[in-house]
Tab-separated table of C-alpha atoms and ligand atoms in Angstrom:
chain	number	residue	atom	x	y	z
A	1	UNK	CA	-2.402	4.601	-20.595
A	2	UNK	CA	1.171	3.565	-20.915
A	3	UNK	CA	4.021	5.835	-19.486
A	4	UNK	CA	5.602	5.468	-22.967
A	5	UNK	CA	4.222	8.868	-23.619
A	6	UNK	CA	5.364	11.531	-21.141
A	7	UNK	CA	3.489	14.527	-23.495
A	8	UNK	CA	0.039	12.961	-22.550
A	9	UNK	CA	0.534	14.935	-19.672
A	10	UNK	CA	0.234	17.867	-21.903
A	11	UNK	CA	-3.116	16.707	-23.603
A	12	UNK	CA	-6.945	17.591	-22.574
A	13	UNK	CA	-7.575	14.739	-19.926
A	14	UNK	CA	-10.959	14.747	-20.321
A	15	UNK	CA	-10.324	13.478	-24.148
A	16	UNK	CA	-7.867	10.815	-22.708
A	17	UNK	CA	-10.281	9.383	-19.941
A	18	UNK	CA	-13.083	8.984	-22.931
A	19	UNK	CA	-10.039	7.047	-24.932
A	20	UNK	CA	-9.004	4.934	-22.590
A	21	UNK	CA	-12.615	4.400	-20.468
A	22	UNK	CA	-14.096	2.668	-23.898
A	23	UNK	CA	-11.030	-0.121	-23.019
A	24	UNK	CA	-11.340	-2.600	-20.446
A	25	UNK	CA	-7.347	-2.265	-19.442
A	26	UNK	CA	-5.457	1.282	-19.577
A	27	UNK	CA	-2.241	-0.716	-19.331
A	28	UNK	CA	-0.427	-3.980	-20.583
A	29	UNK	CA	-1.819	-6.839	-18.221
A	30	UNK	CA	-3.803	-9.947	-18.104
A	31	UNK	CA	-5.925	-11.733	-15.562
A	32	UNK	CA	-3.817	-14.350	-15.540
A	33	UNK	CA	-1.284	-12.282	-14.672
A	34	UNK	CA	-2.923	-10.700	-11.746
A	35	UNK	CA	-2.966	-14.566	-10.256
A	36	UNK	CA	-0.117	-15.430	-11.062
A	37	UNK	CA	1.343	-12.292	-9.035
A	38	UNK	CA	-1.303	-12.685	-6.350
A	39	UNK	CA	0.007	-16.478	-5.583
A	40	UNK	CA	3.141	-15.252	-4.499
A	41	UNK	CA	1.035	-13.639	-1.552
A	42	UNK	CA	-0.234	-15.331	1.619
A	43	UNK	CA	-1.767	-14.353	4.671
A	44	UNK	CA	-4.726	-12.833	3.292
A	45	UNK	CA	-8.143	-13.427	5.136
A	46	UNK	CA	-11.746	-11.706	5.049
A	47	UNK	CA	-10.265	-9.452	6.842
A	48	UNK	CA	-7.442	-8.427	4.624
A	49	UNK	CA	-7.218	-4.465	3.860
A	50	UNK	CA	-6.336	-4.183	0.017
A	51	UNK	CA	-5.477	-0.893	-1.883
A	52	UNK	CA	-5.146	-1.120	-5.844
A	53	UNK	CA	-3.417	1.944	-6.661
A	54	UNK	CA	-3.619	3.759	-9.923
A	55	UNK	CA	-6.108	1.491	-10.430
A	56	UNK	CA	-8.100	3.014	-13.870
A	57	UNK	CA	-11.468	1.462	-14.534
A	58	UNK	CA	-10.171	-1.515	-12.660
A	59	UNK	CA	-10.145	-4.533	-15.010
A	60	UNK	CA	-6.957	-6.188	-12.634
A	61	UNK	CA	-8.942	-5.291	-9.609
A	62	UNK	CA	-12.157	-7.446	-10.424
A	63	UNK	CA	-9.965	-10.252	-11.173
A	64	UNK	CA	-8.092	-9.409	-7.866
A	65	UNK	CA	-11.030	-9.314	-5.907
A	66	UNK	CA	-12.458	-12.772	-7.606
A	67	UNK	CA	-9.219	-14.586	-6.298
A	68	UNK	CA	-9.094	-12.869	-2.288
A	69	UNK	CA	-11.813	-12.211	0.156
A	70	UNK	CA	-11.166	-8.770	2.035
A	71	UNK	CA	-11.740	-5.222	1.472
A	72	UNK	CA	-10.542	-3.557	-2.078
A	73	UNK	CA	-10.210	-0.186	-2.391
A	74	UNK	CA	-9.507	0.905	-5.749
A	75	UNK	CA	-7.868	4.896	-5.982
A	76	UNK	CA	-7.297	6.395	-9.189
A	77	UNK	CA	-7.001	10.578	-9.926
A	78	UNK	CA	-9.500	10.514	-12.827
A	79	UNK	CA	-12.975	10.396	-11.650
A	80	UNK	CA	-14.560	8.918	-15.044
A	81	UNK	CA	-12.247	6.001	-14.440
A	82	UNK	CA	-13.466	5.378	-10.539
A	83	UNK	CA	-17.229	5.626	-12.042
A	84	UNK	CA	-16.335	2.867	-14.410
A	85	UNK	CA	-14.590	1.552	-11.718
A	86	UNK	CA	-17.975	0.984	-8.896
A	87	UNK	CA	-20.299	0.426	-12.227
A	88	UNK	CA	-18.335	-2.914	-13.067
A	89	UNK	CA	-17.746	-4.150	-9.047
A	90	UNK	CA	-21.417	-3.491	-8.604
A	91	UNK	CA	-22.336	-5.586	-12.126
A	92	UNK	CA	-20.126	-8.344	-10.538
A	93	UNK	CA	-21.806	-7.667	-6.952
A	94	UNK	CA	-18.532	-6.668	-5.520
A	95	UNK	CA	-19.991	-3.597	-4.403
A	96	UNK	CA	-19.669	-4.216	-0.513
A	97	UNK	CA	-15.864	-5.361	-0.683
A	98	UNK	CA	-14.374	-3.565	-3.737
A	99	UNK	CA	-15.342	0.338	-4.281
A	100	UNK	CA	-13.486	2.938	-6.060
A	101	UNK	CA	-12.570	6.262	-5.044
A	102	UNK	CA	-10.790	9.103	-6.247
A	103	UNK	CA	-7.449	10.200	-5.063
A	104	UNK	CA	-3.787	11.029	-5.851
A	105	UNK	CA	-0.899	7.998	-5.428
A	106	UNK	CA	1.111	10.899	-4.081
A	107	UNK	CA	-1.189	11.746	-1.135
A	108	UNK	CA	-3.418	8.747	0.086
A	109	UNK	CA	-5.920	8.511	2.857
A	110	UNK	CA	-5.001	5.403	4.369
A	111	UNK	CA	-3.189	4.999	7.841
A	112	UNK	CA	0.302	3.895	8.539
A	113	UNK	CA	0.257	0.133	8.665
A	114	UNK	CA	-2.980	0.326	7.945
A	115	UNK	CA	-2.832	-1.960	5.032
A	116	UNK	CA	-1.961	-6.271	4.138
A	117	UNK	CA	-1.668	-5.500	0.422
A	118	UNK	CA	-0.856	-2.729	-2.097
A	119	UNK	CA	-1.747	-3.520	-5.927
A	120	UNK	CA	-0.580	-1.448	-8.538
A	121	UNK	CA	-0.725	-2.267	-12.049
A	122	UNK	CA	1.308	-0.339	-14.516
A	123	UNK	CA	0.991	3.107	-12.275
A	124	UNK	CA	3.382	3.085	-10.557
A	125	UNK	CA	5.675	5.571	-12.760
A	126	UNK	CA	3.318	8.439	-11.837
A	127	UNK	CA	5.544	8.922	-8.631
A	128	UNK	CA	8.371	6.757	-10.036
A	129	UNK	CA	8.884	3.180	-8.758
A	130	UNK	CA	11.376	4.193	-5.789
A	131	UNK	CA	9.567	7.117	-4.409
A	132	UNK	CA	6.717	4.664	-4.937
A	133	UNK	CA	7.722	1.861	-3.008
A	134	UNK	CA	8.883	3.554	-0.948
A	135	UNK	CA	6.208	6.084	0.253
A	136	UNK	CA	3.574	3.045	0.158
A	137	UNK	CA	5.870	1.476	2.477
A	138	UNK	CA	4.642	3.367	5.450
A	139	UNK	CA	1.071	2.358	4.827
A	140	UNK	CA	1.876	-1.372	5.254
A	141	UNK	CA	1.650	-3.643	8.067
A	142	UNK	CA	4.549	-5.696	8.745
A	143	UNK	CA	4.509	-9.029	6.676
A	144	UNK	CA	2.321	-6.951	4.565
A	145	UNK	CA	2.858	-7.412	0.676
A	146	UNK	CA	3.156	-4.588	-2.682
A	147	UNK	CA	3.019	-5.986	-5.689
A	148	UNK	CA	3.950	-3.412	-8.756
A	149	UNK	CA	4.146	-4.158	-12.493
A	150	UNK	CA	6.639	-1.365	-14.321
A	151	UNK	CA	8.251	-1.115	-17.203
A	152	UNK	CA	11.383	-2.228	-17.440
A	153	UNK	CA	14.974	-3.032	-19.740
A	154	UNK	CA	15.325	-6.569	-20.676
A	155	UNK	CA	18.816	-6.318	-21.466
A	156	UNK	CA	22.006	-4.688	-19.891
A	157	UNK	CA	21.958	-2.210	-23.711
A	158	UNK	CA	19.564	-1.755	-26.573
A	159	UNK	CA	19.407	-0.091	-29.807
A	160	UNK	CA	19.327	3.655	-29.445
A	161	UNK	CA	16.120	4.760	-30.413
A	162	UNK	CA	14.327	2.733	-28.062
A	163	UNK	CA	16.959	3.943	-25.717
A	164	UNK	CA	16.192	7.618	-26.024
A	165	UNK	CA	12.535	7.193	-26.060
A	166	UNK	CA	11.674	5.822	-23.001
A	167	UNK	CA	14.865	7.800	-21.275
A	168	UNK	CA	12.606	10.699	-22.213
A	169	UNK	CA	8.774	9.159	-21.055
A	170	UNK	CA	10.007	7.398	-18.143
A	171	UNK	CA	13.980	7.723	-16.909
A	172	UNK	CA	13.359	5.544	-14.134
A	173	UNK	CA	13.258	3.091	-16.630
A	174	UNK	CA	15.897	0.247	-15.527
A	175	UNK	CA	16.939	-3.096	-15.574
A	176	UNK	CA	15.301	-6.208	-13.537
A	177	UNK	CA	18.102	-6.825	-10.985
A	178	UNK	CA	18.416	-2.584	-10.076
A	179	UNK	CA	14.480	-2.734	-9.232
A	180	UNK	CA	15.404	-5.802	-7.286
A	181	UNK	CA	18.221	-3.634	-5.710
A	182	UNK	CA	15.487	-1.122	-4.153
A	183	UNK	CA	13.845	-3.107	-3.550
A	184	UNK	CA	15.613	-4.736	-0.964
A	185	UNK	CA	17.270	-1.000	-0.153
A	186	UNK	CA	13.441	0.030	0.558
A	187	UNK	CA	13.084	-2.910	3.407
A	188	UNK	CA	11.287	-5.378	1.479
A	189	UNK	CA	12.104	-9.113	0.478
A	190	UNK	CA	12.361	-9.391	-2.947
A	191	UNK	CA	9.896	-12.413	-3.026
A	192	UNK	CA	9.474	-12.721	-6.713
A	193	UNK	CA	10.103	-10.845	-10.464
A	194	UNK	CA	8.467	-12.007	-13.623
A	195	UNK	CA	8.027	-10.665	-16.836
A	196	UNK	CA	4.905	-9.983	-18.461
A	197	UNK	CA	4.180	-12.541	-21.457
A	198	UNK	CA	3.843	-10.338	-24.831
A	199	UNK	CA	0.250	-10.705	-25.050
A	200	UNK	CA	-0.908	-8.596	-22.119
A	201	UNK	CA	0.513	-5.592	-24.494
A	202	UNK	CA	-0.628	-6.992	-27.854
A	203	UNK	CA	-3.717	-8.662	-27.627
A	204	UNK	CA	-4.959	-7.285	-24.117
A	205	UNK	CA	-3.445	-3.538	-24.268
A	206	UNK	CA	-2.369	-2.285	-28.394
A	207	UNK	CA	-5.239	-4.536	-30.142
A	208	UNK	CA	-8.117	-3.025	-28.479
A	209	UNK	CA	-6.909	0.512	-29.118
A	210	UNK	CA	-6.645	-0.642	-32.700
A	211	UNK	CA	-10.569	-0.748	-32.773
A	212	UNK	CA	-11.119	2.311	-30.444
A	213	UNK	CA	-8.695	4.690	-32.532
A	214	UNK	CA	-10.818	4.890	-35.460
A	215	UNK	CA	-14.312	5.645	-33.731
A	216	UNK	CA	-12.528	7.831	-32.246
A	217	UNK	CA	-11.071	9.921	-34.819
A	218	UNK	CA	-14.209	10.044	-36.331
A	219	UNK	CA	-16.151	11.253	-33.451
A	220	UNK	CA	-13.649	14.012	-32.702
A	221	UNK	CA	-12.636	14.813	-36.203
A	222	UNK	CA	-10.663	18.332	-36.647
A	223	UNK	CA	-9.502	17.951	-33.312
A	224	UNK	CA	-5.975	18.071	-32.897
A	225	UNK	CA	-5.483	16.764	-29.567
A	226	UNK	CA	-7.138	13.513	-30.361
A	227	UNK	CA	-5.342	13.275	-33.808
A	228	UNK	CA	-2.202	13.789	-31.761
A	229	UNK	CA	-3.289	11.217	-28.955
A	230	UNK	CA	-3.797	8.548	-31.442
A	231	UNK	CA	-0.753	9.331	-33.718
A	232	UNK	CA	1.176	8.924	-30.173
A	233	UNK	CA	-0.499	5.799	-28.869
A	234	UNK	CA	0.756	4.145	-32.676
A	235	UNK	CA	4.332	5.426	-32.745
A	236	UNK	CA	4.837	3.508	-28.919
A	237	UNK	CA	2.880	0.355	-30.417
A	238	UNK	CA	5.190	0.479	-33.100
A	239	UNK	CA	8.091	0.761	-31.176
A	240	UNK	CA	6.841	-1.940	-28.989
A	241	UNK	CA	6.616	-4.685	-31.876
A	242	UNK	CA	9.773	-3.590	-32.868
A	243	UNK	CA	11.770	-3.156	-29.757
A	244	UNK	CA	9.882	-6.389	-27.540
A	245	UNK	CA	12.804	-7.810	-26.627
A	246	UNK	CA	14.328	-5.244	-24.737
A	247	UNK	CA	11.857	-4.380	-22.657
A	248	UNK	CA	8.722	-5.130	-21.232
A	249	UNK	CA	6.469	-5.137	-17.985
A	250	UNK	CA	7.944	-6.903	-14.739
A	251	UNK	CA	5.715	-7.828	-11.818
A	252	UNK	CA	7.874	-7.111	-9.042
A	253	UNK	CA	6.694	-8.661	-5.407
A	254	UNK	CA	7.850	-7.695	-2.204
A	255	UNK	CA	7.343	-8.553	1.518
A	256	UNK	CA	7.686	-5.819	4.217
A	257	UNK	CA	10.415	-6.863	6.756
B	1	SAH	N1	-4.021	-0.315	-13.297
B	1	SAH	C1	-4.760	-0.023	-14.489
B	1	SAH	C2	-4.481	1.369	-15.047
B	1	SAH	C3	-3.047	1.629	-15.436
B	1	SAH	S1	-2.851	3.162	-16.298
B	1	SAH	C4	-4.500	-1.093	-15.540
B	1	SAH	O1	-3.496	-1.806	-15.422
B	1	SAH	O2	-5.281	-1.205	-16.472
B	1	SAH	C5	-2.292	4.259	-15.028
B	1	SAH	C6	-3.418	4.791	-14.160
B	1	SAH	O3	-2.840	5.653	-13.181
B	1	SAH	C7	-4.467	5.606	-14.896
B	1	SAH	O4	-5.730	5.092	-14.602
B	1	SAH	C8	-4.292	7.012	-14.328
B	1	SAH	O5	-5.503	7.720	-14.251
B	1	SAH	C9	-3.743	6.726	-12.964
B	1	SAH	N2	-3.003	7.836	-12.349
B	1	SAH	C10	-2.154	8.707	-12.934
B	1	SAH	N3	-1.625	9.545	-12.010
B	1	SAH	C11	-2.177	9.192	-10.824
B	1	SAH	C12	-2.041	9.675	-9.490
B	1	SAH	N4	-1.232	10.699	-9.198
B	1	SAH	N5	-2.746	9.080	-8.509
B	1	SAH	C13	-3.581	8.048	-8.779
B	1	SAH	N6	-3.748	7.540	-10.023
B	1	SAH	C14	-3.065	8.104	-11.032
């Protein structure tokens, strides 16, 4: 469920939780990934309290929860997504560390300093990466850790139609060293950026919708929402092949001072 497409807002959710519930990831990603953002953390121990925000029918959070050993709770707004979410963590008998619930990124029921880690994977943007960062903040313990992926500009400028598309889905959109910037402006260390490699949005993210979008037109044929969903999921895949180098995912890590 990429930000690339601000009008999803506008569609029946209902019809957008079935697309994206059939997929194991609603966002570019890998479980490598997760890893290799989760060994820039230490300090975490049994009884570490984890929060994957935004956290969809949690494919990062079981790989998450594979690699730590403390408490995981998952909080996403859509309801489908969080009963995906406890199905899968009880198939992998995760059930008494890593449970879903529902909730809004905006509003969460967690405690000030209450929390060693805060996940979010491509989510972020609902609240926009510095009200983000900096709201979560507050929930943190000191020497406690956020780790974000968000989209981001590769390059200083870029051809204009990528340009004025994702100025229009996400205007937060920026480039590496700004996020960096608030980073550091929030009262974090910067501990590390990376970019995401290209196949967490080809092969783990576009290719599966690939299957999914025909099924799905078929089952909800006539339907204009779901003809416009799919029609709107292909324009940003195309843009994506075409536009990779400018922009992409970044994992960005920080360390509350
Ligand atoms: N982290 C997952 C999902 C990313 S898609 C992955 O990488 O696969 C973004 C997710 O944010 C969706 O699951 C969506 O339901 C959720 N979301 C959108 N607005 C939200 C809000 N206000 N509070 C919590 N979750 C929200």
């Amino acid at each position: 469920m990429s930000e690339a497409n601000k009008s999803i807002n506008d569609f029946d959710f209902k019809l957008i939780c079935e697309y994206f519930s059939s997929m194991e990831r609603q966002g570019p990603g890998s479980p490598e990934v997760t890893v290799k953002a989760l060994s820039f953390i230490d300090n975490l121990t049994d009884e570490s309290k984890i929060a994957d925000i935004g956290c969809g029918t949690g494919g990062q959070t079981m790989a998450l929860a594979n690699h730590t050993t403390g408490h995981i709770t998952g909080i996403d707004l859509f309801d489908d997504f969080i009963d995906i979410f406890n199905a899968n963590s009880r198939k992998l008998n995760l059930q008494d560390r890593v449970k879903g619930v529902v909730g809004s990124m905006d509003n969460l029921a967690f405690q000030n300093e209450e929390l060693d880690l805060i996940w979010s994977e491509g989510a972020i943007y609902n609240i926009g990466f510095e009200r983000g960062i900096n709201e979560w903040r507050e929930l943190l313990k000191t020497g406690g850790f956020i780790a974000v992926s968000e989209a981001s500009w590769f390059t200083e400028k870029r051809p204009v139609e990528i340009d004025i598309f994702w100025k229009d889905a996400y205007p937060e959109i920026d480039i590496i060293s700004n996020k960096v910037g608030q980073m550091q402006k929030a009262g974090y260390i910067p501990v590390a950026t990376f970019v995401l490699p290209e196949n967490c949005w080809t092969e783990n993210f576009y290719a599966p919708q690939v299957s999914a979008q025909d099924k799905f037109l078929k089952k909800h044929a006539g339907n204009k929402t779901a003809a416009e969903l799919v029609e709107n999921q292909r324009h940003e895949a195309e843009l994506y092949y075409k536009y990779k180098e400018y922009y992409g995912y970044v994992f960005y890590i920080g360390k509350k001072v």
